[in-house]
Structures are given as structure tokens and as C-alpha cells.
Amino acid sequence: MSHKILIVDDAAFMRMMIKEILTKNGYTVVGEAQDGVQAVEKYKELRPDLVTMDITMPEMDGIHALKEIRGFDPNAKIIMCSAMGQQAMVIDAIQAGAKDFIVKPFQADRVVEAIKKTLS
């Protein structure tokens, strides 16, 4: 059975890129969200095995959404996605319970490696 993944990013083209990498590697994308508020709602509704979460988004940022989701499900597996130069935010995210982070622009092998490591 393939793992169910929720993709969260405010940029549609980024969601599309991640979705393509994941589906090519046998994962099932069960949902997409474009901000932290949607991410929390979709997580509760879909109960994915893993979430890829952008850090910088409107409405609610990724770190706030990470904290909300982990408050609801302490075992949630969330990988943060960030642009270069957001090291302080990445540290905040890891301290808040993120399992890993991937840097934009994405390298397909790094995305798959982070997901395999987090799900194992």
C-alpha cells in the first residue's frame, strides 16, 4: 500500500512539482492545501501518513500549522520546505516537531530521501 501524502504550499507550481516527484516514486497525494489554515483542516479530514509543508504562506504560516497539527496529532510526520536563507525558521520548525526539511528549489532525490527516512 502506498503512503498517503498531503502537500501544503501557497504556490500552485510548487505543489505540482512535489506531486510529480511523489507520484513518480509510488506515493499517493491525497490532498493539497495552499495555506496553514487549509493544511490543518485537510490533515484532520484526510489523516495523511506524511505532510510536506511550506514555511512561508498567507493566513497561517507553516510553523504555526505544524504546531496546530502536532497539537492535534503528536505523531504527525511533517517535512518542512523552505527557500535558501531561512535557517532560523527551519530550526524553529525542527524544535516544533518537524521531522526533516527540504530546500527549494527541490532536488527530486532529496525529496524522496527525506520522505523515505521520515516514513521508516
Coordinates of N, CA, C and O in Angstrom, one line a residue:
M1 N 0.8 -1.2 0.0 CA 0.0 0.0 0.0 C 0.9 1.2 0.0 O 1.8 1.3 0.7
S2 N 0.6 2.2 -0.9 CA 1.4 3.4 -0.9 C 1.0 4.4 0.2 O -0.1 4.4 0.6
H3 N 2.0 5.1 0.6 CA 1.7 6.1 1.6 C 1.0 7.3 1.1 O 1.2 7.8 0.0
K4 N 0.1 7.8 2.0 CA -0.8 9.0 1.6 C -0.1 10.3 2.1 O 0.3 10.4 3.3
I5 N 0.0 11.2 1.2 CA 0.7 12.5 1.5 C -0.1 13.7 1.2 O -0.8 13.7 0.2
L6 N 0.0 14.7 2.1 CA -0.7 16.0 1.9 C 0.4 17.0 1.6 O 1.4 17.1 2.3
I7 N 0.2 17.7 0.5 CA 1.1 18.7 0.1 C 0.6 20.1 0.4 O -0.5 20.5 0.0
V8 N 1.4 20.9 1.1 CA 1.0 22.3 1.5 C 2.0 23.3 1.0 O 3.2 23.3 1.4
D9 N 1.5 24.2 0.1 CA 2.4 25.2 -0.4 C 1.4 26.3 -1.0 O 0.4 25.9 -1.6
D10 N 1.7 27.6 -0.8 CA 0.8 28.6 -1.4 C 1.0 28.7 -2.9 O 0.2 29.3 -3.6
A11 N 2.1 28.2 -3.5 CA 2.4 28.3 -4.9 C 1.9 27.0 -5.6 O 2.5 25.9 -5.3
A12 N 1.0 27.2 -6.5 CA 0.4 26.0 -7.2 C 1.5 25.3 -8.0 O 1.5 24.0 -8.0
F13 N 2.5 26.0 -8.6 CA 3.5 25.3 -9.3 C 4.4 24.4 -8.4 O 4.9 23.4 -8.8
M14 N 4.6 24.9 -7.2 CA 5.4 24.1 -6.2 C 4.7 22.8 -5.8 O 5.3 21.8 -5.8
R15 N 3.4 23.0 -5.6 CA 2.6 21.8 -5.3 C 2.7 20.8 -6.4 O 2.8 19.6 -6.2
M16 N 2.6 21.3 -7.7 CA 2.6 20.4 -8.8 C 4.0 19.7 -8.9 O 4.0 18.5 -9.2
M17 N 5.0 20.5 -8.7 CA 6.4 19.9 -8.8 C 6.5 18.7 -7.7 O 7.0 17.6 -8.0
I18 N 6.1 19.0 -6.5 CA 6.2 18.0 -5.4 C 5.3 16.8 -5.8 O 5.8 15.6 -5.7
K19 N 4.1 17.1 -6.3 CA 3.2 16.0 -6.6 C 3.8 15.1 -7.7 O 3.7 13.8 -7.6
E20 N 4.4 15.7 -8.7 CA 5.0 14.9 -9.7 C 6.1 14.0 -9.2 O 6.2 12.8 -9.5
I21 N 7.0 14.6 -8.4 CA 8.1 13.8 -7.8 C 7.5 12.6 -7.0 O 8.0 11.5 -7.1
L22 N 6.5 12.9 -6.2 CA 5.9 11.9 -5.3 C 5.2 10.8 -6.1 O 5.4 9.6 -5.8
T23 N 4.4 11.1 -7.0 CA 3.6 10.1 -7.8 C 4.6 9.3 -8.6 O 4.4 8.0 -8.7
K24 N 5.6 9.9 -9.2 CA 6.6 9.1 -9.9 C 7.3 8.0 -9.0 O 7.8 7.1 -9.5
N25 N 7.4 8.3 -7.7 CA 8.1 7.4 -6.8 C 7.1 6.5 -6.0 O 7.5 6.0 -5.0
G26 N 5.9 6.5 -6.5 CA 4.9 5.5 -5.9 C 4.1 6.0 -4.7 O 3.4 5.2 -4.0
Y27 N 4.2 7.3 -4.4 CA 3.4 7.8 -3.3 C 2.0 8.3 -3.8 O 1.9 8.6 -5.0
T28 N 1.0 8.3 -2.9 CA -0.3 8.8 -3.3 C -0.5 10.2 -2.6 O -0.4 10.3 -1.4
V29 N -0.8 11.2 -3.5 CA -1.1 12.5 -3.0 C -2.6 12.6 -2.7 O -3.4 12.5 -3.6
V30 N -3.0 12.6 -1.4 CA -4.4 12.6 -1.1 C -5.0 13.9 -1.0 O -6.2 14.1 -1.0
G31 N -4.2 15.0 -0.9 CA -4.7 16.3 -0.9 C -3.7 17.4 -1.0 O -2.5 17.1 -0.9
E32 N -4.2 18.6 -1.3 CA -3.3 19.8 -1.3 C -3.9 20.9 -0.6 O -5.2 21.0 -0.5
A33 N -3.1 21.8 0.0 CA -3.6 23.0 0.7 C -2.7 24.1 0.3 O -1.5 23.9 0.1
Q34 N -3.3 25.3 0.3 CA -2.5 26.5 -0.1 C -2.1 27.4 1.1 O -1.4 28.4 0.8
D35 N -2.5 27.1 2.3 CA -2.1 27.9 3.4 C -2.2 27.0 4.7 O -2.8 25.9 4.6
G36 N -1.7 27.5 5.8 CA -1.7 26.8 7.0 C -3.1 26.4 7.6 O -3.3 25.3 8.1
V37 N -4.1 27.3 7.4 CA -5.5 27.0 7.8 C -6.0 25.8 7.1 O -6.5 24.9 7.7
Q38 N -5.9 25.8 5.8 CA -6.3 24.7 5.0 C -5.6 23.4 5.4 O -6.1 22.3 5.4
A39 N -4.3 23.5 5.6 CA -3.4 22.4 6.0 C -4.0 21.7 7.2 O -4.1 20.5 7.2
V40 N -4.3 22.5 8.2 CA -4.9 21.9 9.5 C -6.2 21.2 9.2 O -6.4 20.0 9.6
E41 N -7.1 21.8 8.4 CA -8.4 21.3 8.1 C -8.2 20.0 7.3 O -8.8 18.9 7.7
K42 N -7.4 20.0 6.3 CA -7.2 18.8 5.4 C -6.5 17.7 6.2 O -6.8 16.5 6.0
Y43 N -5.6 18.0 7.1 CA -4.9 17.0 7.9 C -6.0 16.2 8.7 O -6.0 15.0 8.8
K44 N -6.9 17.0 9.4 CA -7.9 16.3 10.2 C -8.9 15.5 9.4 O -9.3 14.4 9.8
E45 N -9.2 16.0 8.2 CA -10.1 15.3 7.3 C -9.5 14.0 6.7 O -10.1 13.0 6.6
L46 N -8.2 14.2 6.2 CA -7.6 13.1 5.4 C -6.7 12.2 6.1 O -6.4 11.1 5.6
R47 N -6.2 12.6 7.3 CA -5.3 11.8 8.1 C -4.1 11.2 7.2 O -4.0 9.9 7.2
P48 N -3.3 12.0 6.6 CA -2.3 11.5 5.7 C -1.1 10.9 6.5 O -1.0 11.1 7.7
D49 N -0.3 10.1 5.9 CA 0.8 9.5 6.6 C 2.0 10.5 6.7 O 2.8 10.3 7.6
L50 N 2.0 11.5 5.9 CA 3.0 12.5 5.9 C 2.5 13.8 5.2 O 1.7 13.8 4.4
V51 N 3.1 14.9 5.7 CA 2.8 16.2 5.1 C 4.1 16.9 4.7 O 5.1 16.9 5.4
T52 N 4.1 17.5 3.5 CA 5.1 18.4 3.1 C 4.6 19.8 3.3 O 3.5 20.1 2.8
M53 N 5.3 20.6 4.1 CA 4.7 21.9 4.5 C 5.7 23.0 4.2 O 6.8 23.1 4.7
D54 N 5.2 24.0 3.4 CA 5.9 25.2 3.1 C 6.0 26.0 4.4 O 5.1 25.9 5.2
I55 N 7.0 26.8 4.6 CA 7.1 27.6 5.8 C 6.4 28.9 5.6 O 5.6 29.3 6.4
T56 N 6.7 29.7 4.5 CA 6.1 31.0 4.3 C 4.8 31.0 3.5 O 4.9 30.7 2.3
M57 N 3.7 31.2 4.1 CA 2.4 31.2 3.4 C 1.5 32.2 4.1 O 1.7 32.6 5.2
P58 N 0.5 32.6 3.3 CA -0.5 33.6 3.9 C -1.4 32.9 4.9 O -1.4 31.7 5.0
E59 N -2.3 33.7 5.5 CA -3.2 33.2 6.5 C -2.5 32.6 7.8 O -2.7 33.2 8.9
M60 N -1.9 31.5 7.6 CA -1.2 30.9 8.7 C 0.1 30.3 8.2 O 0.0 29.5 7.2
D61 N 1.2 30.6 8.7 CA 2.5 30.0 8.2 C 2.7 28.6 8.5 O 1.9 28.0 9.3
G62 N 3.7 28.0 7.9 CA 3.9 26.5 8.1 C 4.3 26.1 9.5 O 3.9 25.1 10.0
I63 N 5.0 27.0 10.2 CA 5.4 26.6 11.6 C 4.2 26.6 12.5 O 4.0 25.7 13.3
H64 N 3.3 27.6 12.3 CA 2.1 27.7 13.1 C 1.2 26.5 12.8 O 0.6 25.8 13.7
A65 N 1.1 26.1 11.5 CA 0.3 25.0 11.1 C 0.9 23.7 11.7 O 0.2 22.8 12.1
L66 N 2.2 23.6 11.6 CA 2.9 22.4 12.2 C 2.5 22.2 13.7 O 2.2 21.1 14.1
K67 N 2.6 23.3 14.4 CA 2.3 23.3 15.9 C 0.8 22.8 16.1 O 0.5 22.0 17.0
E68 N -0.1 23.4 15.3 CA -1.5 23.0 15.4 C -1.7 21.5 15.1 O -2.5 20.9 15.8
I69 N -1.1 21.1 14.0 CA -1.3 19.7 13.6 C -0.7 18.8 14.7 O -1.3 17.8 15.1
R70 N 0.5 19.1 15.2 CA 1.1 18.2 16.2 C 0.4 18.3 17.5 O 0.4 17.4 18.3
G71 N -0.3 19.4 17.8 CA -1.1 19.5 19.0 C -2.3 18.6 18.9 O -2.7 18.0 19.9
F72 N -2.8 18.4 17.7 CA -4.0 17.5 17.4 C -3.5 16.1 17.3 O -4.2 15.2 17.8
D73 N -2.3 15.9 16.7 CA -1.8 14.5 16.5 C -0.3 14.6 16.7 O 0.5 14.9 15.8
P74 N 0.1 14.2 18.0 CA 1.6 14.3 18.3 C 2.5 13.4 17.4 O 3.7 13.6 17.4
N75 N 1.9 12.4 16.8 CA 2.7 11.5 15.9 C 2.7 12.0 14.5 O 3.3 11.2 13.6
A76 N 2.2 13.1 14.2 CA 2.2 13.6 12.8 C 3.6 13.7 12.2 O 4.5 14.1 12.9
K77 N 3.7 13.2 11.0 CA 5.0 13.3 10.3 C 5.0 14.4 9.3 O 4.3 14.4 8.3
I78 N 5.8 15.5 9.6 CA 5.7 16.7 8.7 C 7.2 17.0 8.3 O 8.1 17.1 9.2
I79 N 7.3 17.2 7.0 CA 8.6 17.7 6.5 C 8.4 19.1 6.0 O 7.5 19.4 5.2
M80 N 9.3 20.0 6.5 CA 9.1 21.4 6.1 C 9.9 21.7 4.8 O 10.9 21.1 4.5
C81 N 9.4 22.6 4.0 CA 10.0 23.0 2.7 C 10.3 24.5 2.9 O 9.5 25.3 3.3
S82 N 11.6 24.9 2.6 CA 11.9 26.3 2.7 C 12.9 26.7 1.6 O 13.6 25.9 1.0
A83 N 12.9 28.0 1.4 CA 13.8 28.6 0.5 C 15.2 28.7 1.2 O 15.2 28.7 2.4
M84 N 16.2 28.9 0.4 CA 17.5 29.1 1.0 C 17.4 30.4 1.9 O 16.6 31.3 1.7
G85 N 18.3 30.4 2.9 CA 18.3 31.6 3.8 C 17.3 31.6 4.9 O 17.1 32.6 5.5
Q86 N 16.5 30.5 5.1 CA 15.5 30.5 6.1 C 15.9 29.6 7.3 O 15.1 29.0 7.9
Q87 N 17.2 29.6 7.6 CA 17.8 28.7 8.6 C 17.1 28.8 9.9 O 16.8 27.9 10.6
A88 N 16.9 30.1 10.4 CA 16.3 30.3 11.7 C 14.9 29.7 11.7 O 14.5 29.1 12.7
M89 N 14.1 29.8 10.6 CA 12.8 29.2 10.6 C 12.8 27.7 10.6 O 12.0 27.0 11.2
V90 N 13.8 27.2 9.9 CA 14.0 25.7 9.9 C 14.3 25.2 11.3 O 13.7 24.2 11.7
I91 N 15.1 25.9 12.0 CA 15.4 25.5 13.4 C 14.2 25.5 14.2 O 13.9 24.6 15.0
D92 N 13.4 26.6 14.1 CA 12.1 26.7 14.8 C 11.2 25.5 14.5 O 10.5 24.9 15.4
A93 N 11.1 25.2 13.2 CA 10.3 24.1 12.8 C 10.7 22.7 13.3 O 9.9 22.0 13.8
I94 N 12.0 22.5 13.3 CA 12.5 21.2 13.9 C 12.2 21.2 15.4 O 11.8 20.1 15.9
Q95 N 12.4 22.3 16.1 CA 12.1 22.3 17.5 C 10.6 22.1 17.8 O 10.3 21.6 18.8
A96 N 9.8 22.5 16.8 CA 8.4 22.4 17.0 C 7.9 21.0 16.6 O 6.7 20.7 16.7
G97 N 8.8 20.1 16.1 CA 8.4 18.8 15.8 C 8.5 18.3 14.4 O 8.1 17.2 14.0
A98 N 9.0 19.2 13.5 CA 9.2 18.8 12.1 C 10.2 17.6 12.0 O 11.1 17.6 12.8
K99 N 10.0 16.7 11.2 CA 10.9 15.5 11.1 C 12.1 15.8 10.2 O 13.1 15.1 10.4
D100 N 12.0 16.7 9.2 CA 13.1 17.0 8.3 C 12.7 18.2 7.6 O 11.6 18.8 7.8
F101 N 13.6 18.7 6.7 CA 13.3 19.8 5.9 C 14.0 19.6 4.5 O 15.0 19.0 4.4
I102 N 13.3 20.2 3.5 CA 13.9 20.1 2.2 C 14.0 21.6 1.7 O 13.1 22.4 2.0
V103 N 15.0 21.9 0.9 CA 15.3 23.3 0.5 C 14.8 23.4 -1.0 O 15.1 22.6 -1.8
K104 N 14.2 24.6 -1.2 CA 13.8 24.9 -2.6 C 15.0 25.6 -3.3 O 15.7 26.3 -2.6
P105 N 15.2 25.4 -4.6 CA 14.5 24.6 -5.5 C 14.7 23.1 -5.2 O 15.8 22.7 -4.8
F106 N 13.7 22.3 -5.3 CA 13.7 20.9 -5.0 C 14.6 20.0 -5.9 O 14.6 20.2 -7.1
Q107 N 15.3 19.1 -5.2 CA 16.0 18.1 -6.0 C 15.2 16.8 -5.7 O 15.0 16.5 -4.5
A108 N 14.7 16.2 -6.7 CA 13.9 15.0 -6.6 C 14.4 14.0 -5.6 O 13.7 13.5 -4.8
D109 N 15.7 13.6 -5.8 CA 16.3 12.6 -4.9 C 16.3 13.0 -3.4 O 16.1 12.2 -2.6
R110 N 16.5 14.3 -3.2 CA 16.5 14.7 -1.8 C 15.0 14.7 -1.2 O 14.9 14.3 0.0
V111 N 14.0 15.0 -2.0 CA 12.6 14.9 -1.5 C 12.3 13.5 -1.2 O 11.8 13.2 -0.1
V112 N 12.6 12.6 -2.1 CA 12.3 11.1 -1.9 C 13.1 10.6 -0.7 O 12.5 9.9 0.2
E113 N 14.3 11.0 -0.5 CA 15.2 10.5 0.6 C 14.6 11.0 1.9 O 14.5 10.2 2.9
A114 N 14.1 12.3 2.0 CA 13.6 12.8 3.2 C 12.3 12.1 3.6 O 12.0 11.7 4.7
I115 N 11.5 11.8 2.6 CA 10.2 11.1 2.8 C 10.4 9.6 3.2 O 9.8 9.2 4.2
K116 N 11.3 8.9 2.6 CA 11.6 7.5 2.9 C 12.1 7.5 4.4 O 11.7 6.6 5.2
K117 N 13.0 8.4 4.7 CA 13.6 8.4 6.1 C 12.5 8.7 7.1 O 12.5 8.1 8.2
T118 N 11.6 9.6 6.8 CA 10.6 10.0 7.8 C 9.6 8.9 8.0 O 9.1 8.7 9.1
L119 N 9.2 8.2 6.9 CA 8.2 7.2 7.0 C 8.7 5.8 7.5 O 7.9 5.0 7.9
S120 N 10.0 5.7 7.5 CA 10.6 4.4 8.0 C 10.7 4.3 9.5 O 10.7 5.2 10.2

